[in-house]
Short mmCIF file of C-alpha atoms in Angstrom, two decimals:
data_model
loop_
_atom_site.label_atom_id
_atom_site.label_comp_id
_atom_site.label_asym_id
_atom_site.label_seq_id
_atom_site.Cartn_x
_atom_site.Cartn_y
_atom_site.Cartn_z
CA MET X 1 -11.57 17.36 -59.08
CA ALA X 2 -10.00 20.01 -56.91
CA SER X 3 -7.40 18.81 -54.47
CA TRP X 4 -8.40 18.02 -50.88
CA ALA X 5 -6.30 20.86 -49.49
CA ALA X 6 -8.11 23.41 -51.65
CA LEU X 7 -11.53 22.60 -50.20
CA SER X 8 -13.17 22.77 -46.82
CA PRO X 9 -12.79 19.22 -45.51
CA SER X 10 -15.79 17.05 -44.79
CA ILE X 11 -16.73 17.42 -41.12
CA VAL X 12 -19.02 14.74 -39.71
CA GLU X 13 -20.44 13.96 -36.29
CA TYR X 14 -21.18 10.25 -35.97
CA PHE X 15 -23.96 8.97 -33.71
CA GLU X 16 -22.81 5.84 -31.93
CA GLY X 17 -24.70 2.59 -32.19
CA GLU X 18 -27.94 1.82 -34.00
CA ASP X 19 -31.50 2.77 -33.33
CA SER X 20 -34.84 1.09 -33.93
CA TYR X 21 -37.83 3.13 -35.02
CA ARG X 22 -41.02 2.97 -37.05
CA CYS X 23 -40.63 1.74 -40.62
CA GLY X 24 -42.12 4.01 -43.25
CA TYR X 25 -42.61 1.05 -45.62
CA CYS X 26 -44.25 -1.80 -43.72
CA LYS X 27 -45.29 0.36 -40.71
CA ASN X 28 -43.50 -1.94 -38.24
CA GLU X 29 -43.29 0.18 -35.10
CA SER X 30 -39.69 -0.72 -34.31
CA GLY X 31 -38.43 -2.62 -37.33
CA SER X 32 -36.36 0.02 -39.13
CA ARG X 33 -32.70 0.23 -38.19
CA SER X 34 -29.95 2.55 -39.43
CA ASN X 35 -26.70 4.24 -38.56
CA GLY X 36 -26.42 7.98 -38.95
CA MET X 37 -24.21 11.04 -38.80
CA TRP X 38 -24.61 14.78 -39.11
CA ALA X 39 -22.56 16.21 -41.97
CA HIS X 40 -21.54 19.77 -41.09
CA SER X 41 -19.88 19.97 -44.50
CA MET X 42 -18.94 17.39 -47.13
CA THR X 43 -17.03 17.29 -50.40
CA VAL X 44 -18.82 15.82 -53.40
CA GLN X 45 -16.16 13.11 -53.74
CA ASP X 46 -16.69 11.99 -50.14
CA TYR X 47 -20.45 11.83 -50.65
CA GLN X 48 -20.01 9.95 -53.92
CA ASP X 49 -17.88 7.38 -52.09
CA LEU X 50 -20.42 7.16 -49.27
CA ILE X 51 -23.45 6.52 -51.48
CA ASP X 52 -21.36 3.85 -53.21
CA ARG X 53 -21.27 2.20 -49.78
CA GLY X 54 -25.04 2.44 -49.20
CA TRP X 55 -25.33 5.85 -47.50
CA ARG X 56 -27.94 8.47 -48.37
CA ARG X 57 -28.63 12.03 -47.22
CA SER X 58 -31.72 13.89 -46.06
CA GLY X 59 -30.74 17.52 -45.67
CA LYS X 60 -27.50 17.35 -43.70
CA TYR X 61 -28.34 14.07 -42.01
CA VAL X 62 -26.55 11.13 -43.68
CA TYR X 63 -27.78 7.63 -42.88
CA LYS X 64 -27.12 4.00 -43.79
CA PRO X 65 -29.71 1.25 -43.21
CA VAL X 66 -28.53 -1.78 -41.25
CA MET X 67 -29.32 -4.07 -44.15
CA ASN X 68 -29.28 -7.48 -42.47
CA GLN X 69 -31.44 -6.30 -39.53
CA THR X 70 -33.89 -3.72 -40.84
CA CYS X 71 -37.37 -4.98 -41.67
CA CYS X 72 -37.34 -3.58 -45.23
CA PRO X 73 -33.81 -3.69 -46.69
CA GLN X 74 -33.09 -0.69 -48.89
CA TYR X 75 -30.70 -1.38 -51.77
CA THR X 76 -28.94 1.50 -53.52
CA ILE X 77 -30.00 1.50 -57.18
CA ARG X 78 -28.46 3.23 -60.16
CA CYS X 79 -29.60 3.46 -63.77
CA ARG X 80 -27.16 3.45 -66.71
CA PRO X 81 -28.44 6.38 -68.79
CA LEU X 82 -26.03 5.86 -71.70
CA GLN X 83 -27.72 2.54 -72.51
CA PHE X 84 -31.21 3.56 -71.33
CA GLN X 85 -34.14 3.01 -73.69
CA PRO X 86 -37.55 4.33 -72.62
CA SER X 87 -40.20 1.64 -72.18
CA LYS X 88 -43.68 1.72 -73.67
CA SER X 89 -45.11 3.31 -70.52
CA HIS X 90 -42.29 5.90 -70.43
CA LYS X 91 -43.06 6.87 -74.03
CA LYS X 92 -46.74 7.29 -73.14
CA VAL X 93 -45.83 9.78 -70.42
CA LEU X 94 -43.57 11.75 -72.77
CA LYS X 95 -46.22 11.79 -75.53
CA LYS X 96 -48.84 12.87 -73.00
CA MET X 97 -46.67 15.86 -72.10
CA LEU X 98 -46.10 16.75 -75.77
CA LYS X 99 -49.84 16.62 -76.53
CA PHE X 100 -50.54 18.86 -73.55
CA LEU X 101 -47.88 21.38 -74.59
CA ALA X 102 -48.86 21.35 -78.27
CA LYS X 103 -52.64 21.31 -78.07
CA GLY X 104 -53.55 21.59 -74.41
CA GLU X 105 -54.91 18.04 -74.45
CA ILE X 106 -55.42 16.41 -71.07
CA SER X 107 -55.30 12.61 -71.13
CA LYS X 108 -58.01 10.80 -69.24
CA GLY X 109 -57.44 7.67 -67.18
CA ASN X 110 -54.27 5.84 -66.18
CA CYS X 111 -52.28 3.28 -68.12
CA GLU X 112 -52.09 0.00 -66.22
CA ASP X 113 -48.42 -0.44 -67.04
CA GLU X 114 -47.56 3.14 -66.10
CA PRO X 115 -46.33 3.82 -62.54
CA MET X 116 -48.95 5.81 -60.68
CA GLU X 117 -48.28 8.97 -58.78
CA PRO X 118 -47.71 8.56 -55.03
CA THR X 119 -50.95 8.15 -53.11
CA MET X 120 -49.76 6.50 -49.91
CA GLU X 121 -48.05 8.19 -46.97
CA GLU X 122 -44.39 8.91 -47.59
CA THR X 123 -42.79 5.54 -47.29
CA VAL X 124 -39.46 6.62 -45.89
CA ALA X 125 -40.78 9.00 -43.25
CA GLY X 126 -39.86 6.44 -40.61
CA ASP X 127 -36.23 6.48 -41.64
CA PHE X 128 -35.93 9.95 -40.22
CA ALA X 129 -37.75 9.40 -36.95
CA LEU X 130 -34.25 9.06 -35.51
CA ILE X 131 -33.62 12.74 -36.21
CA ASN X 132 -36.02 13.65 -33.41
CA LYS X 133 -33.66 11.98 -30.95
CA LEU X 134 -30.57 13.85 -32.06
CA ASP X 135 -29.42 16.77 -29.95
CA ILE X 136 -26.43 18.43 -31.57
CA GLN X 137 -24.97 21.10 -29.32
CA CYS X 138 -22.13 22.65 -31.24
CA ASP X 139 -20.62 26.14 -30.96
CA LEU X 140 -20.58 26.94 -34.66
CA LYS X 141 -18.29 29.95 -34.55
CA THR X 142 -15.87 28.19 -32.22
CA LEU X 143 -15.72 25.17 -34.50
CA SER X 144 -14.94 27.41 -37.46
CA ASP X 145 -12.19 29.20 -35.53
CA ASP X 146 -10.83 25.90 -34.23
CA LEU X 147 -10.52 24.55 -37.77
CA LYS X 148 -8.84 27.72 -38.95
CA GLU X 149 -6.33 27.68 -36.11
CA SER X 150 -5.64 24.00 -36.70
CA PHE X 151 -4.79 24.41 -40.38
CA GLU X 152 -2.75 27.55 -39.80
CA SER X 153 -0.80 25.64 -37.15
CA GLU X 154 -0.12 22.84 -39.62
CA GLU X 155 1.15 25.37 -42.20
CA LYS X 156 3.49 26.97 -39.66
CA LYS X 157 4.97 23.58 -38.82
CA LYS X 158 5.83 23.18 -42.47
CA GLY X 159 7.53 26.58 -42.48
CA LYS X 160 4.87 28.29 -44.54
CA SER X 161 2.77 31.34 -43.77
CA PRO X 162 -0.82 30.69 -44.82
CA LYS X 163 -2.08 33.08 -47.46
CA LYS X 164 -5.33 34.89 -46.81
CA GLU X 165 -6.82 33.46 -49.99
CA GLU X 166 -5.86 29.91 -49.03
CA SER X 167 -7.25 30.31 -45.54
CA LYS X 168 -10.48 31.71 -46.89
CA GLU X 169 -10.76 28.95 -49.48
CA LEU X 170 -9.98 26.22 -46.99
CA ILE X 171 -12.18 27.30 -44.14
CA GLN X 172 -14.81 29.36 -45.97
CA SER X 173 -15.68 30.84 -42.60
CA GLN X 174 -18.40 33.05 -44.03
CA HIS X 175 -20.34 29.87 -44.94
CA ILE X 176 -19.39 27.60 -42.01
CA GLU X 177 -22.38 28.58 -39.88
CA GLU X 178 -24.70 27.70 -42.77
CA LYS X 179 -22.90 24.38 -43.25
CA LEU X 180 -23.13 23.48 -39.58
CA GLY X 181 -26.81 24.31 -39.34
CA SER X 182 -28.64 26.41 -36.81
CA GLY X 183 -29.18 23.85 -34.05
CA GLU X 184 -30.32 20.30 -33.66
CA PRO X 185 -32.24 18.51 -36.43
CA SER X 186 -35.95 19.22 -36.23
CA HIS X 187 -38.81 16.97 -37.29
CA PRO X 188 -38.63 13.73 -39.26
CA VAL X 189 -38.73 14.55 -42.92
CA LYS X 190 -41.31 12.97 -45.17
CA MET X 191 -39.33 11.75 -48.12
CA HIS X 192 -39.90 9.81 -51.28
CA MET X 193 -36.73 9.61 -53.32
CA ALA X 194 -38.77 9.60 -56.52
CA PRO X 195 -42.42 8.98 -57.46
CA LYS X 196 -44.03 5.85 -56.03
CA PRO X 197 -46.11 3.64 -58.26
CA GLY X 198 -49.36 1.85 -57.89
CA LYS X 199 -49.18 -1.20 -60.14
CA GLY X 200 -45.52 -1.81 -60.95
CA ALA X 201 -44.52 -4.36 -63.54
CA ASP X 202 -43.32 -7.76 -62.34
CA LEU X 203 -39.65 -7.54 -63.25
CA SER X 204 -39.10 -11.27 -62.86
CA LYS X 205 -41.36 -11.96 -65.86
CA PRO X 206 -40.54 -11.31 -69.51
CA PRO X 207 -41.93 -8.02 -70.84
CA CYS X 208 -45.31 -8.11 -72.59
CA ARG X 209 -45.14 -8.14 -76.35
CA LYS X 210 -46.86 -5.49 -78.40
CA ALA X 211 -49.91 -6.59 -80.40
CA LYS X 212 -48.20 -5.26 -83.54
CA GLU X 213 -45.24 -7.56 -82.95
CA ILE X 214 -47.53 -10.55 -82.41
CA ARG X 215 -49.35 -9.82 -85.68
CA LYS X 216 -46.01 -9.59 -87.50
CA GLU X 217 -44.94 -12.92 -86.02
CA ARG X 218 -48.18 -14.62 -87.14
CA LYS X 219 -47.81 -13.23 -90.65
CA ARG X 220 -44.18 -14.36 -90.77
CA LEU X 221 -45.15 -17.91 -89.79
CA LYS X 222 -47.93 -17.95 -92.37
CA LEU X 223 -45.51 -16.83 -95.10
CA MET X 224 -42.99 -19.45 -94.04
CA GLN X 225 -45.65 -22.14 -94.35
CA GLN X 226 -46.36 -20.93 -97.87
CA ASN X 227 -42.62 -20.79 -98.67
CA PRO X 228 -40.86 -23.66 -96.81
CA ALA X 229 -37.46 -22.50 -98.04
CA GLY X 230 -37.93 -19.50 -95.85
CA GLU X 231 -36.50 -17.15 -98.47
CA LEU X 232 -38.68 -14.18 -97.73
CA GLU X 233 -37.90 -10.91 -99.45
CA GLY X 234 -37.18 -8.03 -97.14
CA PHE X 235 -35.95 -10.16 -94.23
CA GLN X 236 -32.96 -8.73 -92.42
CA ALA X 237 -29.62 -10.49 -92.35
CA GLN X 238 -28.42 -13.14 -89.89
CA GLY X 239 -28.65 -12.55 -86.21
CA GLU X 240 -31.40 -9.93 -86.53
CA PRO X 241 -35.12 -10.66 -86.05
CA PRO X 242 -36.85 -10.88 -89.44
CA SER X 243 -38.83 -7.88 -90.60
CA LEU X 244 -41.70 -8.07 -93.04
CA PHE X 245 -40.76 -4.73 -94.53
CA PRO X 246 -37.57 -3.72 -96.36
CA PRO X 247 -35.37 -1.37 -94.29
CA LYS X 248 -35.80 2.30 -95.02
CA ALA X 249 -32.86 4.37 -96.16
CA ASN X 250 -33.29 7.11 -93.56
CA LYS X 251 -32.95 6.93 -89.80
CA SER X 252 -36.71 6.86 -89.24
CA ASN X 253 -36.28 3.09 -89.14
CA GLN X 254 -34.39 3.51 -85.83
CA PRO X 255 -36.28 3.84 -82.54
CA LYS X 256 -36.49 7.40 -81.26
CA SER X 257 -33.97 8.31 -78.60
CA LEU X 258 -34.96 9.74 -75.23
CA GLU X 259 -33.87 13.18 -76.44
CA ASP X 260 -36.01 12.86 -79.59
CA LEU X 261 -39.05 12.11 -77.45
CA ILE X 262 -38.39 14.88 -74.91
CA PHE X 263 -37.45 17.64 -77.34
CA GLU X 264 -39.81 16.85 -80.21
CA SER X 265 -40.55 20.12 -81.99
CA LEU X 266 -43.78 21.90 -81.11
CA PRO X 267 -45.94 23.99 -83.44
CA GLU X 268 -45.47 27.76 -83.39
CA ASN X 269 -48.94 28.19 -81.91
CA ALA X 270 -48.34 25.64 -79.13
CA SER X 271 -50.78 25.94 -76.22
CA HIS X 272 -48.12 25.86 -73.51
CA LYS X 273 -44.40 26.47 -72.99
CA LEU X 274 -42.30 24.28 -70.67
CA GLU X 275 -38.84 25.32 -69.50
CA VAL X 276 -36.52 23.43 -67.15
CA ARG X 277 -34.03 25.49 -65.13
CA VAL X 278 -31.23 24.17 -62.93
CA VAL X 279 -30.47 26.48 -59.98
CA ARG X 280 -27.91 25.90 -57.25
CA SER X 281 -29.63 25.47 -53.88
CA SER X 282 -26.56 25.28 -51.63
CA PRO X 283 -25.06 27.77 -51.29
CA PRO X 284 -28.19 29.44 -52.65
CA SER X 285 -27.75 31.20 -55.98
CA SER X 286 -29.47 34.50 -56.78
CA GLN X 287 -31.97 32.60 -58.99
CA PHE X 288 -32.73 30.22 -56.14
CA LYS X 289 -33.32 33.08 -53.71
CA ALA X 290 -35.53 34.91 -56.19
CA THR X 291 -37.79 31.87 -56.64
CA PHE X 292 -37.67 30.55 -53.06
CA GLN X 293 -41.16 31.61 -52.01
CA GLU X 294 -42.82 30.35 -55.18
CA SER X 295 -40.99 27.04 -54.88
CA TYR X 296 -41.97 26.71 -51.22
CA GLN X 297 -45.64 27.35 -52.00
CA VAL X 298 -45.59 24.48 -54.54
CA TYR X 299 -44.05 22.23 -51.86
CA LYS X 300 -46.67 23.30 -49.30
CA ARG X 301 -49.56 22.53 -51.65
CA TYR X 302 -47.98 19.21 -52.58
CA GLN X 303 -47.70 18.15 -48.93
CA MET X 304 -51.22 19.28 -48.08
CA VAL X 305 -53.03 17.81 -51.10
CA ILE X 306 -51.00 14.69 -51.91
CA HIS X 307 -49.91 13.75 -48.38
CA LYS X 308 -52.75 15.31 -46.36
CA ASP X 309 -50.49 17.43 -44.15
CA PRO X 310 -52.29 20.10 -42.09
CA PRO X 311 -51.65 23.68 -43.32
CA ASP X 312 -49.27 24.49 -40.45
CA LYS X 313 -47.03 21.44 -40.95
CA PRO X 314 -45.14 22.17 -44.21
CA THR X 315 -43.25 25.10 -42.67
CA VAL X 316 -40.54 27.19 -44.30
CA SER X 317 -37.99 25.85 -41.81
CA GLN X 318 -38.92 22.22 -42.56
CA PHE X 319 -38.72 22.90 -46.31
CA THR X 320 -35.37 24.64 -45.91
CA ARG X 321 -33.88 22.03 -43.59
CA PHE X 322 -34.61 19.00 -45.72
CA LEU X 323 -34.85 20.21 -49.32
CA CYS X 324 -32.62 23.28 -49.46
CA SER X 325 -29.90 22.76 -46.85
CA SER X 326 -27.10 20.49 -47.98
CA PRO X 327 -23.67 19.65 -46.58
CA LEU X 328 -22.18 19.39 -50.09
CA GLU X 329 -19.44 21.80 -51.05
CA ALA X 330 -19.98 23.68 -54.32
CA GLU X 331 -17.17 22.80 -56.70
CA ASN X 332 -16.50 24.15 -60.20
CA PRO X 333 -13.44 22.37 -61.63
CA PRO X 334 -12.49 23.28 -65.23
CA HIS X 335 -13.36 19.87 -66.66
CA GLY X 336 -16.54 19.42 -64.63
CA PRO X 337 -20.13 20.22 -65.63
CA ASP X 338 -20.82 23.82 -66.60
CA CYS X 339 -23.12 24.18 -63.58
CA GLY X 340 -20.51 22.64 -61.27
CA TYR X 341 -20.92 19.93 -58.62
CA GLY X 342 -23.11 20.10 -55.52
CA SER X 343 -26.82 20.42 -54.69
CA PHE X 344 -29.41 21.87 -57.05
CA HIS X 345 -33.11 22.33 -57.67
CA GLN X 346 -34.32 21.47 -61.16
CA GLN X 347 -37.34 23.73 -61.65
CA TYR X 348 -40.09 22.98 -64.17
CA TRP X 349 -41.61 26.24 -65.42
CA LEU X 350 -44.91 26.02 -67.29
CA ASP X 351 -46.07 29.28 -68.89
CA GLY X 352 -43.95 31.33 -66.50
CA ARG X 353 -44.72 29.59 -63.21
CA ILE X 354 -43.16 26.70 -61.29
CA ILE X 355 -45.19 23.48 -61.39
CA ALA X 356 -42.58 20.99 -60.14
CA VAL X 357 -39.14 20.84 -58.56
CA GLY X 358 -36.68 17.96 -58.63
CA VAL X 359 -34.07 18.10 -55.86
CA ILE X 360 -30.79 16.62 -57.15
CA ASP X 361 -27.12 16.29 -56.29
CA ILE X 362 -24.53 16.43 -59.08
CA LEU X 363 -21.55 14.30 -58.05
CA PRO X 364 -18.33 13.20 -59.78
CA TYR X 365 -19.85 10.06 -61.29
CA CYS X 366 -23.60 10.62 -61.17
CA VAL X 367 -26.72 12.69 -60.85
CA SER X 368 -28.37 11.61 -57.60
CA SER X 369 -32.14 12.09 -57.24
CA VAL X 370 -33.12 13.30 -53.76
CA TYR X 371 -36.79 14.35 -53.89
CA LEU X 372 -39.59 15.56 -56.16
CA TYR X 373 -42.57 17.76 -55.38
CA TYR X 374 -45.10 19.28 -57.76
CA ASP X 375 -48.31 21.28 -58.08
CA PRO X 376 -51.17 18.78 -57.52
CA ASP X 377 -53.19 20.52 -60.26
CA TYR X 378 -50.79 18.91 -62.77
CA SER X 379 -50.89 15.35 -61.44
CA PHE X 380 -52.42 14.28 -64.77
CA LEU X 381 -49.01 14.83 -66.43
CA SER X 382 -47.37 12.00 -64.40
CA LEU X 383 -44.67 14.44 -63.33
CA GLY X 384 -42.89 11.85 -61.19
CA VAL X 385 -42.17 9.66 -64.21
CA TYR X 386 -41.59 12.64 -66.50
CA SER X 387 -39.05 14.23 -64.14
CA ALA X 388 -37.14 10.94 -63.78
CA LEU X 389 -36.86 10.71 -67.57
CA ARG X 390 -35.72 14.34 -67.75
CA GLU X 391 -33.09 13.65 -65.08
CA ILE X 392 -31.83 10.64 -67.05
CA GLY X 393 -31.62 12.88 -70.12
CA PHE X 394 -29.85 15.55 -68.04
CA THR X 395 -27.26 12.98 -66.93
CA ARG X 396 -26.60 12.09 -70.57
CA GLN X 397 -26.16 15.77 -71.33
CA LEU X 398 -23.63 16.26 -68.51
CA HIS X 399 -21.75 13.17 -69.68
CA GLN X 400 -20.98 14.84 -73.01
CA LYS X 401 -18.55 17.21 -71.26
CA THR X 402 -17.67 15.18 -68.16
CA SER X 403 -17.21 11.61 -69.39
CA GLN X 404 -16.92 10.01 -65.94
CA LEU X 405 -20.36 11.34 -64.97
CA SER X 406 -22.45 8.57 -66.45
CA TYR X 407 -24.92 7.22 -63.86
CA TYR X 408 -28.30 8.21 -62.46
CA TYR X 409 -28.85 7.21 -58.81
CA MET X 410 -32.52 6.73 -57.89
CA GLY X 411 -32.15 6.33 -54.14
CA PHE X 412 -33.22 3.01 -52.66
CA TYR X 413 -34.90 0.00 -54.25
CA ILE X 414 -37.07 -1.92 -51.78
CA HIS X 415 -38.09 -5.25 -53.29
CA SER X 416 -40.23 -6.18 -50.29
CA CYS X 417 -42.38 -3.06 -50.77
CA PRO X 418 -44.54 -3.37 -53.93
CA LYS X 419 -44.91 0.38 -54.29
CA MET X 420 -41.13 0.87 -54.39
CA LYS X 421 -40.31 -1.77 -57.01
CA TYR X 422 -41.09 0.58 -59.88
CA LYS X 423 -37.51 1.92 -59.84
CA GLY X 424 -36.39 -1.34 -61.41
CA GLN X 425 -38.34 -0.41 -64.55
CA TYR X 426 -35.68 2.12 -65.54
CA ARG X 427 -33.33 -0.27 -67.35
CA PRO X 428 -30.53 -1.10 -67.48
CA SER X 429 -29.93 -0.67 -63.77
CA ASP X 430 -27.76 -2.14 -61.02
CA LEU X 431 -28.15 -2.85 -57.31
CA LEU X 432 -25.35 -2.40 -54.79
CA CYS X 433 -24.22 -5.55 -52.98
CA PRO X 434 -24.64 -4.76 -49.25
CA GLU X 435 -21.56 -6.79 -48.26
CA THR X 436 -18.91 -6.22 -50.95
CA TYR X 437 -20.22 -2.92 -52.41
CA VAL X 438 -19.96 -3.99 -56.04
CA TRP X 439 -22.69 -3.26 -58.59
CA VAL X 440 -24.74 -6.17 -59.91
CA PRO X 441 -27.30 -5.98 -62.77
CA ILE X 442 -30.78 -5.99 -61.27
CA GLU X 443 -31.86 -8.96 -63.41
CA GLN X 444 -29.35 -11.12 -61.54
CA CYS X 445 -30.73 -10.04 -58.16
CA LEU X 446 -34.49 -10.46 -58.54
CA SER X 447 -34.80 -14.21 -58.05
CA SER X 448 -32.74 -14.00 -54.86
CA LEU X 449 -34.86 -11.11 -53.57
CA ASP X 450 -38.02 -13.11 -54.26
CA ASN X 451 -36.75 -15.71 -51.79
CA SER X 452 -35.21 -13.47 -49.16
CA LYS X 453 -35.54 -9.79 -48.18
CA TYR X 454 -31.83 -9.54 -47.45
CA CYS X 455 -29.37 -10.79 -50.08
CA ARG X 456 -25.69 -10.69 -50.85
CA PHE X 457 -25.62 -10.11 -54.61
CA ASN X 458 -21.94 -10.85 -55.18
CA GLN X 459 -21.86 -14.51 -56.20
CA ASP X 460 -18.17 -14.93 -55.37
CA PRO X 461 -18.09 -16.37 -51.82
CA GLU X 462 -14.43 -15.34 -51.45
CA ALA X 463 -15.05 -11.68 -52.39
CA VAL X 464 -14.69 -9.09 -49.63
CA ASP X 465 -15.25 -5.37 -49.28
CA GLU X 466 -12.16 -3.96 -51.00
CA GLY X 467 -12.76 -0.49 -49.57
CA ARG X 468 -13.08 -1.67 -45.96
CA SER X 469 -11.24 0.01 -43.11
CA LYS X 470 -7.84 -1.67 -42.97
CA GLU X 471 -5.85 0.92 -40.98
CA PRO X 472 -8.20 2.60 -38.49
CA ASP X 473 -5.30 4.41 -36.83
CA ARG X 474 -5.09 6.62 -39.94
CA LEU X 475 -8.68 7.82 -39.51
CA GLN X 476 -8.77 11.62 -39.08
CA VAL X 477 -10.20 13.04 -35.84
CA PHE X 478 -10.97 16.66 -34.98
CA HIS X 479 -10.75 17.16 -31.22
CA LYS X 480 -10.02 20.20 -29.04
CA LYS X 481 -8.88 22.52 -31.83
CA ALA X 482 -6.61 19.88 -33.33
CA ILE X 483 -6.70 17.46 -36.23
CA MET X 484 -4.94 14.19 -35.53
CA PRO X 485 -4.87 10.53 -36.64
CA TYR X 486 -6.98 8.21 -34.55
CA GLY X 487 -3.77 6.41 -33.51
CA VAL X 488 -2.74 9.55 -31.63
CA TYR X 489 -6.23 10.43 -30.40
CA LYS X 490 -6.94 7.03 -28.80
CA LYS X 491 -3.89 7.34 -26.53
CA GLN X 492 -5.60 10.31 -24.86
CA GLN X 493 -8.89 8.51 -24.27
CA LYS X 494 -9.85 6.35 -21.31
CA ASP X 495 -13.48 5.61 -22.20
CA PRO X 496 -13.66 2.01 -23.50
CA SER X 497 -16.84 2.76 -25.49
CA GLU X 498 -14.98 5.41 -27.47
CA GLU X 499 -12.96 2.91 -29.48
CA ALA X 500 -16.01 0.80 -30.35
CA ALA X 501 -17.84 3.84 -31.72
CA VAL X 502 -14.90 5.05 -33.82
CA LEU X 503 -14.22 1.59 -35.23
CA GLN X 504 -17.89 1.18 -36.12
CA TYR X 505 -17.78 4.49 -37.97
CA ALA X 506 -14.58 3.50 -39.79
CA GLY X 507 -16.11 0.23 -40.92
CA LEU X 508 -19.20 1.96 -42.29
CA VAL X 509 -17.50 4.77 -44.22
CA GLY X 510 -14.51 2.76 -45.46
CA GLN X 511 -10.78 3.48 -45.45
CA ALA X 512 -10.71 6.25 -48.10
CA CYS X 513 -13.40 8.42 -46.49
CA SER X 514 -12.09 7.82 -42.97
CA GLU X 515 -8.74 9.31 -44.02
CA ARG X 516 -10.24 12.35 -45.75
CA MET X 517 -13.22 13.27 -43.55
CA LEU X 518 -12.79 14.82 -40.11
CA LEU X 519 -14.62 12.91 -37.38
CA LEU X 520 -15.71 15.46 -34.80
CA ARG X 521 -15.25 14.16 -31.26
CA ASN X 522 -16.29 16.19 -28.22
#
C-alpha cells in the first residue's frame, strides 16, 4: 500500500447522534437506526478498516447500523472464496448460463433450492431515508485550498519546500470537487447489496442429500449384509466415505472447481458470446465514460420493471450519485491487483451489449459487493446468483497476484428477514461480531440468531474491541484551514455537545482510522 503521506487523506464529515427512520426490511416506520458520515474522500485502507467495524457505503454516504437498537440488525458478512465450493443450486445456475451460451436454451421454471431474483421492494431503501435530512453546505474550492495550505504549512515547519508533484499528489485538487460532491445528498437510494431470494435454504438444518448418494448408501448397506466382513472391493481407505466404484486415474474423479464451471469451453458455433469487463468508475475511466449511457439505460429499465419505479424516477443524477460516485481513492501500488484498488463496475456484455452491471469495491483484503442491476429481459439467467459466483471467482483471480486479498464481502446478512438469509448459502462464510469486531463462522452464529435478533458472537465474555478508541486526543481534526489533534482542538471549543459528538465518532471508527482520517469540523 502507498504511504499515507502520498495520498489524499480521508476527509469525513460526521453527523452527530442517531436517527430513526423507516426500515426497508420489516417496514417499521421508525425502527431503523444508524450513524452516518459524508466521506468527501477516503483511502481504500480506511474503508477496509471501517467495513471491518460494521460500516458500509452508499455513494459517498457511509453508515453504520446501531445494532442493539435497530429493528433488523444487519451483520457484516464475508465469504472465504479460497475454500468456496459451489452448491447444487449454484451449479444449476452456472449450467443454465452455459446451455444458453452454447445452444441458446432458455430454462423454464425455478429451482426450489435456488435463490430467486428480487421481487420485493428494495429492502434497504429505508437505510438511506436519513440522507434526505442531510444538508451539507461546504465550499468545495475553499476546502481544497485550505487543505493545500495546511500541508504546505506543515512542510515549511519541517524546513522543506513542498514539491509541485507532491502537492499535486497529496491534494489532487483537480479531483477534489468531484470527491466532495456537488451539494447535499439527494434522494434515498434504493439498494440491494446483492440479489434477494425467495425461498432460501434453512441454514440451521443439515443439507439435503442427493438421491444418487442415497442410492449408493442403500447399495453399500446391502453389500455389507451380504459380506459381513465388510471387505468390499473398490472402497476407499480409512477416513474417507466408501465409494462403490474404484477411483479413476485422472482428475475427473475430483469435483469441478468454480473456474471449471464458469469457463467450461463452448463449441465454435456457440449461440451467444459473454464477456465480463472491469472498468474503473471513480475516477471514471475512458471505458466507463464511453459506456455510461448504455449502462444507465440498463439501470433505468431495471428500476422500472423490477422495482416498479415511474419513468422519471431513475434519473441520471440518482444513478451517478449512488452507483458511480465514490469517495475511494484510486490506488495502483506495484504489488496490488493489475486493475488497482478503488471502485469499479463489472460489466456483463452479451453479444456486444451490456445486460448486467455489478458495482464493486476492490480493497486491500477483499472484493466488496455494492449493488447489481441487470436487463429484466434476462431475468431467466438468474443473474444475481451468477454475478455473485463470478465475483467470488474474480476474488480468487486477484488473490493469485495479491495474496492478502482473499475475501468476498456480501454486504449485510439480516437473519430476521427471510429474503436476506440467502447470503449465508455462500459457504464458508463469517459474520462480524458487533461488539468485539472479530469474525465468527456463520454456523456458530445461527442458533443464537434464531433466539435473538441481536447477538454478540464472540463467546469469550472477557473479550473487548481491540481496535477501540483508546486515545481520543490523537484523533485528527480539520478546522479553519488547519489540521490538528483533537487534544489541541478541544481547548478552543466551548460547546459541551462538541466533545460528545467527537467521542462518539471516535468510538465508532476506532483508534486507527481516527488517527488517519481528517474529521471536518465547521
